Tab-separated table of C-alpha atoms in Angstrom:
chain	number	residue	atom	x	y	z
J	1	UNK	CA	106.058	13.648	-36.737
J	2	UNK	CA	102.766	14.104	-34.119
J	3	UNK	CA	104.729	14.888	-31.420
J	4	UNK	CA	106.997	17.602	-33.452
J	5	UNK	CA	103.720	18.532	-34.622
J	6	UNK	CA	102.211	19.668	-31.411
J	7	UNK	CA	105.300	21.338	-30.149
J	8	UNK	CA	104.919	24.250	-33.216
J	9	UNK	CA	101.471	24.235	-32.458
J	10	UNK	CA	102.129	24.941	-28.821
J	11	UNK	CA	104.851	27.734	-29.606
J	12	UNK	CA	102.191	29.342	-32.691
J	13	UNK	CA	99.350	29.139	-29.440
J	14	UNK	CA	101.463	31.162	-27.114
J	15	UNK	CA	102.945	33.417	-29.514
J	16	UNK	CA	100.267	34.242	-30.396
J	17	UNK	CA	98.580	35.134	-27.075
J	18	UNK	CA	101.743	37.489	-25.883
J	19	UNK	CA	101.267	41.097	-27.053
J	20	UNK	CA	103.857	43.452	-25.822
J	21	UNK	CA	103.376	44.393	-23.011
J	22	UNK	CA	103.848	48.421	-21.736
J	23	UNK	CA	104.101	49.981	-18.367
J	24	UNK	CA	103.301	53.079	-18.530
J	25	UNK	CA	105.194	54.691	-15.665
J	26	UNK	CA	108.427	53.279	-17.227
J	27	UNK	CA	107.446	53.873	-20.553
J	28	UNK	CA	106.647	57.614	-20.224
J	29	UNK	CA	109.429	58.329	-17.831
J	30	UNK	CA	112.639	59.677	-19.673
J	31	UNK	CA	115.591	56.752	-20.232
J	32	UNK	CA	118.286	58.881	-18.347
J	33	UNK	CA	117.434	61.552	-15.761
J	34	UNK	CA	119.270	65.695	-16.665
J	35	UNK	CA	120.599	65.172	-12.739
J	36	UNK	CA	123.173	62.996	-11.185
J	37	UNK	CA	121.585	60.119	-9.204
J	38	UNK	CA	121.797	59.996	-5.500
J	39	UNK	CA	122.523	56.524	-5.310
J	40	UNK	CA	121.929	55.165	-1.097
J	41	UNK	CA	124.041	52.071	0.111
J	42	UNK	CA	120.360	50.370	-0.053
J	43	UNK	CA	120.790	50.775	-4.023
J	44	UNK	CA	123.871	48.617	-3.800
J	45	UNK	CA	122.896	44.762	-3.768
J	46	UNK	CA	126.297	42.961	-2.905
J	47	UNK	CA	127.436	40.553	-5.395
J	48	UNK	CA	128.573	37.372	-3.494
J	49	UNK	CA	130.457	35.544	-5.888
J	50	UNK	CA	133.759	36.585	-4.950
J	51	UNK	CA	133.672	35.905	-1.247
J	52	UNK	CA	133.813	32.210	-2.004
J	53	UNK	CA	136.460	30.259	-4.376
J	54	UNK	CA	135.824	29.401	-7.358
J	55	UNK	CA	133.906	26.048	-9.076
J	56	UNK	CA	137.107	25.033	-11.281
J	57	UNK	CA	136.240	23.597	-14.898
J	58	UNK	CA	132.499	22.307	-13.452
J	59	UNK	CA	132.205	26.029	-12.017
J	60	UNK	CA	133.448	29.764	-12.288
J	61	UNK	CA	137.458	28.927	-13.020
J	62	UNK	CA	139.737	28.058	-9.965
J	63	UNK	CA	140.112	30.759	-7.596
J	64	UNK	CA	141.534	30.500	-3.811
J	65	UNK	CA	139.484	30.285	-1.093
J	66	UNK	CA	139.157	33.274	1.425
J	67	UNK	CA	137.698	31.805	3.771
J	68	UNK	CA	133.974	31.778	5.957
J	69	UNK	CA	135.698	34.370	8.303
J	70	UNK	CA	136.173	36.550	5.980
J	71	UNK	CA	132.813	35.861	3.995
J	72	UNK	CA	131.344	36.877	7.692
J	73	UNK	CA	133.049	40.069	8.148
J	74	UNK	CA	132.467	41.291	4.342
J	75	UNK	CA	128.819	40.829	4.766
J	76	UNK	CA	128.899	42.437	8.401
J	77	UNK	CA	130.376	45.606	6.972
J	78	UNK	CA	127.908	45.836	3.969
J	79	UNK	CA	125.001	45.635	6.419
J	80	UNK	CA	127.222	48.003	8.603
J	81	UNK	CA	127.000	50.436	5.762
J	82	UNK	CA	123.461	49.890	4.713
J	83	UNK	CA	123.282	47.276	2.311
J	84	UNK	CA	120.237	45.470	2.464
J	85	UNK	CA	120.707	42.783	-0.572
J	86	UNK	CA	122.794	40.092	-1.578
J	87	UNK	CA	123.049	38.410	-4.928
J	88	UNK	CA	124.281	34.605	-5.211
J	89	UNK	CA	124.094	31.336	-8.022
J	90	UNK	CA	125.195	27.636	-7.774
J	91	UNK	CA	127.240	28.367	-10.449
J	92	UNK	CA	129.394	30.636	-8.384
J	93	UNK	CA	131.997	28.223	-6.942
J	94	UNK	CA	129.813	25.213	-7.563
J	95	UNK	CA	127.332	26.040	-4.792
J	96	UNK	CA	129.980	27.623	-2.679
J	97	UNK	CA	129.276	31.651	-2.517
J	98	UNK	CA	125.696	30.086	-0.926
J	99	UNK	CA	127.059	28.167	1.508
J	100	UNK	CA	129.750	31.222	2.539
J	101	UNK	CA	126.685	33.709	2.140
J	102	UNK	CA	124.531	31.110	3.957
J	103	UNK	CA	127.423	30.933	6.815
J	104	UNK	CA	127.760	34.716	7.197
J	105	UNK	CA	123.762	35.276	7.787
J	106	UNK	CA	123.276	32.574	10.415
J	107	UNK	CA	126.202	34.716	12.268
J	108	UNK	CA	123.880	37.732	12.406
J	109	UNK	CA	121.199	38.738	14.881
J	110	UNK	CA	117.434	38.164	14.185
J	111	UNK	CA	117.759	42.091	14.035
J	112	UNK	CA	120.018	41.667	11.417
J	113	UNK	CA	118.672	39.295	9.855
J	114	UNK	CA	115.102	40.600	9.327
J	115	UNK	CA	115.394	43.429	6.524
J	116	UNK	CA	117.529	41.313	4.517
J	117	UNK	CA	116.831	40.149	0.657
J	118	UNK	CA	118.960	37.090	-0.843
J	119	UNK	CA	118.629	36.566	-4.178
J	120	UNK	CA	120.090	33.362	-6.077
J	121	UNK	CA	119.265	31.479	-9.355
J	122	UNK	CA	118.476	28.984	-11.365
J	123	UNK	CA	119.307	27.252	-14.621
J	124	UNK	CA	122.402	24.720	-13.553
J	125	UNK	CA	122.569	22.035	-10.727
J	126	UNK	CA	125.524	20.861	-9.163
J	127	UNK	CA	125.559	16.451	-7.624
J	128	UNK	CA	128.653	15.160	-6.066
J	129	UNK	CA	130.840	13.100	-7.906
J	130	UNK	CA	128.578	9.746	-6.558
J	131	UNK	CA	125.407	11.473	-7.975
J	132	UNK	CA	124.125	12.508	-4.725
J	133	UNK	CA	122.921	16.371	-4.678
J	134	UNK	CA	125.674	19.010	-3.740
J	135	UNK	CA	124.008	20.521	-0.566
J	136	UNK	CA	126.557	19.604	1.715
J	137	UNK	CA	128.940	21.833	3.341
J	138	UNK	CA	132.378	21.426	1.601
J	139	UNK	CA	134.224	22.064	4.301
J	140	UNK	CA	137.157	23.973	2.800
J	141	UNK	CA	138.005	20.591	0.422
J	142	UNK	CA	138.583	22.423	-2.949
J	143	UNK	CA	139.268	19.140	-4.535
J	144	UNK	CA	135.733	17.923	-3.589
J	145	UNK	CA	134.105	21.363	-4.532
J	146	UNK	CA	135.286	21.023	-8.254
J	147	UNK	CA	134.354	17.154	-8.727
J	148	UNK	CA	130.885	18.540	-8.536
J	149	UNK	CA	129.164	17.940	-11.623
J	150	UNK	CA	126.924	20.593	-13.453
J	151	UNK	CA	123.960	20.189	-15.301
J	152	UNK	CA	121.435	22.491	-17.139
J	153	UNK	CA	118.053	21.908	-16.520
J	154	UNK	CA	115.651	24.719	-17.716
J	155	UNK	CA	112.652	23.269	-16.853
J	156	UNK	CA	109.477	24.058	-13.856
J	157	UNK	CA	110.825	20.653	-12.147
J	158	UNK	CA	114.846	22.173	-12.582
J	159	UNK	CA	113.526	25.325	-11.167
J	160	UNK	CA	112.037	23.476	-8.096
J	161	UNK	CA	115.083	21.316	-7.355
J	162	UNK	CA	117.568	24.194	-8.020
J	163	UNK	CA	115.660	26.270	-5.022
J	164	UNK	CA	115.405	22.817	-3.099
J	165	UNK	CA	119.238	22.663	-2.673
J	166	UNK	CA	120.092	26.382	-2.734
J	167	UNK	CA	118.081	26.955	0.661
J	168	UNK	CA	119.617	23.617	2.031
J	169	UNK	CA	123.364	25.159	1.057
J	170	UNK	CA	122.304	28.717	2.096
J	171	UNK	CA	120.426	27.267	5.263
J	172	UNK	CA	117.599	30.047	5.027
J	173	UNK	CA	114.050	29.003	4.830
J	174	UNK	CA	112.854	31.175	1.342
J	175	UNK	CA	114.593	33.466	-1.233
J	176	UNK	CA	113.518	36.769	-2.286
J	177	UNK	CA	114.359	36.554	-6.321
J	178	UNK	CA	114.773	34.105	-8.199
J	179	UNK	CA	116.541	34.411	-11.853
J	180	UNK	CA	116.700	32.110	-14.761
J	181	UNK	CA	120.534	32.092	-15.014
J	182	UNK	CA	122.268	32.826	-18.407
J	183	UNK	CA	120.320	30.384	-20.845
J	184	UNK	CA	121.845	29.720	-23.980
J	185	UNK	CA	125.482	31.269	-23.025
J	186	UNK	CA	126.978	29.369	-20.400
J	187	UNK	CA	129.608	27.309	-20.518
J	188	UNK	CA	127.835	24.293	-21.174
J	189	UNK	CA	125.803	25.174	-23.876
J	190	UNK	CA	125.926	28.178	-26.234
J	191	UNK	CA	124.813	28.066	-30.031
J	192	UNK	CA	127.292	26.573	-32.407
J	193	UNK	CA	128.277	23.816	-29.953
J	194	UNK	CA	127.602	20.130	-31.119
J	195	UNK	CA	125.087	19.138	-29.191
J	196	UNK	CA	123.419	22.662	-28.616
J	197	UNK	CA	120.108	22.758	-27.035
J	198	UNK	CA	117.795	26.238	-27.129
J	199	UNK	CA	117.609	26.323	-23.029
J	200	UNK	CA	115.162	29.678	-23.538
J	201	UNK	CA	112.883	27.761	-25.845
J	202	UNK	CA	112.805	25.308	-22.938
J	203	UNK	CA	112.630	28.113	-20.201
J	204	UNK	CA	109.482	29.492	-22.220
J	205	UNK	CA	107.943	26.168	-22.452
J	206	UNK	CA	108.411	25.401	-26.064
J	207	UNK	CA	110.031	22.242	-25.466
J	208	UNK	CA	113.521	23.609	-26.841
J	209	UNK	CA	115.232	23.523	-29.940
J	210	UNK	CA	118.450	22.041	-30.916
J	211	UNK	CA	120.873	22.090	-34.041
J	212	UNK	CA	119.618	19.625	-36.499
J	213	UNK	CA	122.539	17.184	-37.802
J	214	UNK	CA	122.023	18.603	-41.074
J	215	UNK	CA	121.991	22.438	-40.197
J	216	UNK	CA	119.478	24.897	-38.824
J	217	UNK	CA	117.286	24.572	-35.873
J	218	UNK	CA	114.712	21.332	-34.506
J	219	UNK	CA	112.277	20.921	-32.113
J	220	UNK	CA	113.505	18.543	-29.419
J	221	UNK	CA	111.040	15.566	-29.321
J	222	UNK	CA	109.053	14.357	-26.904
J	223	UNK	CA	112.170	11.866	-25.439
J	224	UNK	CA	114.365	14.958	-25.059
J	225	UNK	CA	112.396	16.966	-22.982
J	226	UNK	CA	109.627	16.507	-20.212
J	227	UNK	CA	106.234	17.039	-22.099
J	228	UNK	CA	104.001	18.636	-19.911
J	229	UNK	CA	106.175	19.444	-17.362
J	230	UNK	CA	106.434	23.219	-18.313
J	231	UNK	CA	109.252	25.739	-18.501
J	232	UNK	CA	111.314	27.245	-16.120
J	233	UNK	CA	109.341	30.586	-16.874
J	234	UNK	CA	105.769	29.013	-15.683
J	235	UNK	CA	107.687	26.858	-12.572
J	236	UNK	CA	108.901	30.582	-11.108
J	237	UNK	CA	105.308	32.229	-11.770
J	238	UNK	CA	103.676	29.578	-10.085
J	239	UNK	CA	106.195	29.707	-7.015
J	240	UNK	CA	105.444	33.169	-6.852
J	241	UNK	CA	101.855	32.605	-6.699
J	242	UNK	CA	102.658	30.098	-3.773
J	243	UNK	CA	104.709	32.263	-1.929
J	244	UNK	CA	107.611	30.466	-1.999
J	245	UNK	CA	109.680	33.412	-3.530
J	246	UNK	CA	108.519	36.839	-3.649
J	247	UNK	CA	110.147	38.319	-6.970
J	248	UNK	CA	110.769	36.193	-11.065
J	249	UNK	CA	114.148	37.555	-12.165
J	250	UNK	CA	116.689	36.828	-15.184
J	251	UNK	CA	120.104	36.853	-14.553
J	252	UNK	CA	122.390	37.280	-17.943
J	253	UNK	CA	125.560	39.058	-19.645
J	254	UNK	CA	124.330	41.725	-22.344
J	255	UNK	CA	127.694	42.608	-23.391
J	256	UNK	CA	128.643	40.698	-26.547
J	257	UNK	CA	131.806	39.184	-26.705
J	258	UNK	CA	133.146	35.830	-28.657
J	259	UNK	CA	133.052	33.984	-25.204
J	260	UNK	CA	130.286	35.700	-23.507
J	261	UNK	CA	127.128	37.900	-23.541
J	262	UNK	CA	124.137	37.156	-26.194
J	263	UNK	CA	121.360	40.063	-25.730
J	264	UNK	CA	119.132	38.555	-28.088
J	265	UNK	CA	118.726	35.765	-25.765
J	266	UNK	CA	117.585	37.950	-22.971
J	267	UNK	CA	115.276	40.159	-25.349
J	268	UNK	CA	113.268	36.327	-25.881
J	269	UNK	CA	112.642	35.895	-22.520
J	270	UNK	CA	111.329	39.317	-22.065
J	271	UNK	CA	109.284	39.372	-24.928
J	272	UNK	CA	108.322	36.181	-24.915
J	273	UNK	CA	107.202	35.698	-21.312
J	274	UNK	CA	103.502	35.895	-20.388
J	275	UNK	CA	103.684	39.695	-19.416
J	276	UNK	CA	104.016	40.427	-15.667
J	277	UNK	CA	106.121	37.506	-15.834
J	278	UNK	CA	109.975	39.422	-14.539
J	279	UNK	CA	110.103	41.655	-11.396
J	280	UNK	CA	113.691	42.861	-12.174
J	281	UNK	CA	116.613	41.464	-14.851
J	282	UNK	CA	120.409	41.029	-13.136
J	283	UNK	CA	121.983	42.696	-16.496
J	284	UNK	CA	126.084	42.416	-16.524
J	285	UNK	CA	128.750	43.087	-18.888
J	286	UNK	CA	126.708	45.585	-21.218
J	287	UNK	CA	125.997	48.608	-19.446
J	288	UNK	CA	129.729	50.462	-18.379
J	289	UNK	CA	132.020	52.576	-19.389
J	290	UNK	CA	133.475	50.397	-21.720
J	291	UNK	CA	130.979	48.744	-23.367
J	292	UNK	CA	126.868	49.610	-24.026
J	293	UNK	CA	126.320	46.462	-26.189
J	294	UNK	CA	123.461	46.397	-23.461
J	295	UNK	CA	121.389	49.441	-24.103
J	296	UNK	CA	118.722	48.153	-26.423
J	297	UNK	CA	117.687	45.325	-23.898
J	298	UNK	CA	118.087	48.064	-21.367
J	299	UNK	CA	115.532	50.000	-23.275
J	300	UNK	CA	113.249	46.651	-23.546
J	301	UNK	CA	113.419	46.555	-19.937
J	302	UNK	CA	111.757	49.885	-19.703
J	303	UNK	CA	109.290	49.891	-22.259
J	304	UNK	CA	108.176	46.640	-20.537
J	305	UNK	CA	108.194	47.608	-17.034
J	306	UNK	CA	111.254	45.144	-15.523
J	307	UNK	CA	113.429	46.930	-13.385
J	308	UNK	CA	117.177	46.508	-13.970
J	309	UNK	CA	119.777	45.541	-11.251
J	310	UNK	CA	122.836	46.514	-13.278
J	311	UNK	CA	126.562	44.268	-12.948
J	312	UNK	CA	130.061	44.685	-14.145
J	313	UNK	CA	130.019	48.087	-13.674
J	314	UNK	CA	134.018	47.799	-13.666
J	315	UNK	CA	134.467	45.867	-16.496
J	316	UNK	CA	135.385	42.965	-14.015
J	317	UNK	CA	138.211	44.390	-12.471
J	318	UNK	CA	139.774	46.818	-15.542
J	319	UNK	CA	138.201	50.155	-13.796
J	320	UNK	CA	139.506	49.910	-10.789
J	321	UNK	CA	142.760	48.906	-11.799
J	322	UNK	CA	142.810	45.345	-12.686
J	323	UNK	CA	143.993	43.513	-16.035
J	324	UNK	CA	140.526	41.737	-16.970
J	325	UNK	CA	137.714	42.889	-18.724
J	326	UNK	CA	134.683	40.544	-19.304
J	327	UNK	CA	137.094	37.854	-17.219
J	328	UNK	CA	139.458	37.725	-19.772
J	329	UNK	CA	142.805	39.390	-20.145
J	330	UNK	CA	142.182	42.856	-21.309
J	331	UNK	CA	143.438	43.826	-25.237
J	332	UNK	CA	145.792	47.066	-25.129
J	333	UNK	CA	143.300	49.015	-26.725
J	334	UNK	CA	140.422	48.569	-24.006
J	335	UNK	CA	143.365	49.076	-21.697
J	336	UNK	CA	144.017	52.134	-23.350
J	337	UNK	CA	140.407	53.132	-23.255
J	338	UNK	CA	140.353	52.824	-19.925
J	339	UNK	CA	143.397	54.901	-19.293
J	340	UNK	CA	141.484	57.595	-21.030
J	341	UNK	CA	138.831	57.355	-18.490
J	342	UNK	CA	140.663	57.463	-16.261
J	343	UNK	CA	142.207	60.892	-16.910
J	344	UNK	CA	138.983	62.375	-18.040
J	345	UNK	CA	137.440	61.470	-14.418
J	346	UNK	CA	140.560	62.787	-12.803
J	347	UNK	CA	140.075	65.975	-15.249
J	348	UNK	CA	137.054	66.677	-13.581
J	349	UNK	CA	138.137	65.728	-9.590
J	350	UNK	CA	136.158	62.362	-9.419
J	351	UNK	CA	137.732	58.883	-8.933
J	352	UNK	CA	137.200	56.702	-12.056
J	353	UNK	CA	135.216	53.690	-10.269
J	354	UNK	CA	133.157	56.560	-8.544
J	355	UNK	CA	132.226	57.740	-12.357
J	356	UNK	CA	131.735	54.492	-13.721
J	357	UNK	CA	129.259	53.855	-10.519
J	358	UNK	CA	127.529	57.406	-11.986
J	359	UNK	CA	126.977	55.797	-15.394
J	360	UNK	CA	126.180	52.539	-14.383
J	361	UNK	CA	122.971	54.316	-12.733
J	362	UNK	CA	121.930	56.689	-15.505
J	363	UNK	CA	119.552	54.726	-16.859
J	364	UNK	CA	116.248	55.114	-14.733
J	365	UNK	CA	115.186	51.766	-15.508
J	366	UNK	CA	118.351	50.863	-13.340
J	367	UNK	CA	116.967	50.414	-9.689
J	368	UNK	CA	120.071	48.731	-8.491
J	369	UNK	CA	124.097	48.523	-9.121
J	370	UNK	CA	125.499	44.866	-8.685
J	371	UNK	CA	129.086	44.933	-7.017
J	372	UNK	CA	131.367	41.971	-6.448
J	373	UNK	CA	132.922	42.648	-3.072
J	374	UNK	CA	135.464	40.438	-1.415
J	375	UNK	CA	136.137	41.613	1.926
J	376	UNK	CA	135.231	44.215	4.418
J	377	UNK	CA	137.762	46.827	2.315
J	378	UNK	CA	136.109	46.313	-0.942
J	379	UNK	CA	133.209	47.221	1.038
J	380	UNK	CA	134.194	51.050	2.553
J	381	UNK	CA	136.114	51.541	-0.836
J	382	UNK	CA	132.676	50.665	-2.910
J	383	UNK	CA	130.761	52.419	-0.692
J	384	UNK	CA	132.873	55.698	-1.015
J	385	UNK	CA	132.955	55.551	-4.395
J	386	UNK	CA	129.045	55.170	-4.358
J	387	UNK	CA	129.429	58.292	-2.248
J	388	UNK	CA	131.116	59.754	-4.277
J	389	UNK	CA	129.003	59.317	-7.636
J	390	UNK	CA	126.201	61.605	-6.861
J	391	UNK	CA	128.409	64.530	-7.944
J	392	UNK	CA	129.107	63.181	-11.348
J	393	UNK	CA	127.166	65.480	-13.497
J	394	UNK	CA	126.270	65.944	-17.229
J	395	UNK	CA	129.411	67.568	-17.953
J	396	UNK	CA	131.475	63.854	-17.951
J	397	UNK	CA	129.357	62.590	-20.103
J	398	UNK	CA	129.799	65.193	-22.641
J	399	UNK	CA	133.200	65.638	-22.229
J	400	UNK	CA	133.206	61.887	-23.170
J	401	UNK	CA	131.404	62.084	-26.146
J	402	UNK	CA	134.012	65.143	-27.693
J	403	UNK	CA	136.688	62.896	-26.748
J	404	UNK	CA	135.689	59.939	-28.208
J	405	UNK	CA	134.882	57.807	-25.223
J	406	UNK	CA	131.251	57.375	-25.871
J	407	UNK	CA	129.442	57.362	-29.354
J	408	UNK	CA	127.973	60.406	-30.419
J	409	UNK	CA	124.807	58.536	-30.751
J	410	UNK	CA	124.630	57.136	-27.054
J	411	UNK	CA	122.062	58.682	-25.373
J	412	UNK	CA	123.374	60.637	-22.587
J	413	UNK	CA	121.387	63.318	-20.201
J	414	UNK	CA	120.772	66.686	-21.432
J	415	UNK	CA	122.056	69.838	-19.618
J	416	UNK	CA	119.465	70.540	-16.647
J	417	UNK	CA	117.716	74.000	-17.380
J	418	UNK	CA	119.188	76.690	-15.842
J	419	UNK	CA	117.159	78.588	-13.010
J	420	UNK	CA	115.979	81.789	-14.078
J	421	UNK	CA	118.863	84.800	-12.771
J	422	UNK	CA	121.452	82.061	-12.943
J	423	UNK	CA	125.324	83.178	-14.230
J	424	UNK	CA	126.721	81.581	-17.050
J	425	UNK	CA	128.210	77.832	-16.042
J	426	UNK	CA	132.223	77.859	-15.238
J	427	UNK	CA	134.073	75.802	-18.564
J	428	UNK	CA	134.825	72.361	-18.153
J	429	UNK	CA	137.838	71.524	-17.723
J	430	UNK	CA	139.997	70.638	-20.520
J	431	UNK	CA	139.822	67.683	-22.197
J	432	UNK	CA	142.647	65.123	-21.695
């Protein structure tokens, strides 16, 4: 077939003319830093998905609504405290958490306003159930909210039409970031479905891939996607080059679970984007105490010079005492794991979400940690925790490796050298 033709001819061209691509400051620095990191509340971007219900079945599952009043006083106390960012999708409560995050910024000064960075994404857009786009305020109606409709669209145009209606729900006149938004693993297409479609193959420009009816990957034709309409990957370049954002993100889970989290996904975007192409990667799920399934794309994100905003650095909700880890009921034995934690942070006089903060930011690829925070007391608790983490030293971490807690192979920091004249270190304290 021609058209199938041309498509492997234009994936062989631009394979071809991607090398990997190093930065050298990132590539020479050391992966995790001998001393505990001073994270500032401007390190903290606040995750906005939880000050807004939930999408239902069209959306992120069926949670209550809090309220704009509350959405306005959580974000008043994060810039209170110093946080400078805020992190949002249409997939978070079918457009919602930008509407609520939208609500609580026009309540601010133009002091307030000024310093601020939003940063949304891109990858699924929501219509009303009579086809007309979702940027409407839903006025509280949680039945209307989840009769939206999604659909993926992974393409320059999607990308274009996604920021369209995400500044008309947010009512702000530009974005910051923008991410392509978990391609590929999302719960509207993710390999192994029937009617899969290779969203990062579209994102890249390839024109996509699907499963063949009689196994094993196809090129979509020319009738399934939008020939010469480009990928989302070349749409957010070129709206960088306008102006119309400032920063190209990805937003994805690297954890890998049955229901979530593919990192091999995210390590074909990075490596197969023109380089320069990502500012930063929204990484979740893969980099906490409970699970590093993450670290090799982690690593990829260094050697390649994208700067990682890290998220789930609970576990969603299991470190700091909920019953859900990667949004699904938690098995005893990751319970039990995080019990263990739990003691060995109290062993050493820190507050387990105030270590798990500490590890989140090891890395020094990691420029930011991604919280969820859902009202103003989420807020001074995170914050204090953040606080706290700066006095997390080396010591957890290798307490956590003798116990079990960490693989002996995970690389953690080394003991900082000791200045000269300096008396033996105290013990640790015993292991639970």
């Amino acid at each position: 077939d021609p058209g199938q033709d041309n498509a492997l001819r234009r994936q062989r061209a631009r394979a071809a003319a991607r090398q990997p691509f190093v930065h050298a400051h990132m590539a020479d620095a050391p992966f995790l830093s001998p001393h505990p990191r001073a994270l500032a509340p401007s390190d903290i971007v606040l995750g906005a998905i939880w000050i807004a219900p939930g999408g239902g079945e069209q959306g992120d599952g069926a949670r209550g609504d809090p309220g704009q009043d509350n959405a306005t006083a959580t974000v008043s106390a994060a810039i209170a405290h110093g946080v400078r960012e805020f992190d949002t999708a249409p997939w978070y409560g079918a457009g919602a958490s930008e509407e609520r995050l939208g609500g609580a910024i026009a309540a601010l000064s133009e002091e307030q306003r000024q310093p601020l960075q939003v940063g949304t994404k891109a990858g699924r857009l929501y219509t009303e159930a009579d086809g007309r786009e979702a940027t409407g305020p839903f006025g509280g109606d949680l039945h209307a909210l989840r009769t939206r409709v999604c659909t993926n669209d992974y393409s320059a145009a999607g990308a274009r039409r996604s920021l369209a209606a995400s500044l008309a729900r947010l009512g702000v006149p530009r974005v910051h970031t923008l991410r392509i938004h978990d391609p590929n693993d999302n719960s509207n297409n993710r390999r192994g479905d029937p009617h899969f479609a290779d969203e990062v193959a579209e994102a890249l420009g390839e024109g996509g891939m699907a499963d063949s009816p009689r196994g094993g990957p196809r090129v979509l034709t020319a009738e399934e996607w939008r020939p010469g309409e480009g990928g989302m990957v070349d749409g957010l370049r070129a709206m960088r080059d306008e102006g119309a954002i400032s920063q190209v993100g990805l937003g994805m889970n690297c954890n890998r679970m049955p229901h979530q989290g593919v990192p091999e996904e995210i390590e074909r975007l990075v490596k197969g984007a023109p380089q320069g192409t990502f500012d930063s990667a929204l990484l979740a799920g893969g980099w906490n105490l409970l699970s590093q399934d993450g670290l090799a794309t982690l690593q990829l994100c260094a050697r390649c010079g994208v700067a990682v905003h890290v998220a789930g650095v609970f576990a969603s909700g299991l470190l700091v005492g909920g019953d859900t880890f990667a949004y699904k009921a938690a098995r005893p034995e990751v319970v039990d794991r995080a019990r263990r934690w739990g003691e060995l942070a109290a062993a050493h006089g820190h507050d387990l979400p105030a270590v798990a903060v500490a590890f989140a930011a090891l890395p020094a690829v990691v420029t930011r940690v991604v919280v969820g925070m859902a009202s103003p007391g989420q807020v001074e608790q995170t914050l204090a925790w953040v606080e706290q983490s700066r006095r997390v030293g080396g010591e957890v971490w290798r307490a956590a490796k003798q116990a079990g807690l960490l693989d002996a192979s995970l690389p953690t920091p080394p003991p900082p050298p000791e200045p000269a004249g300096a008396s033996p270190r105290a013990a640790a304290p015993p292991l639970p």
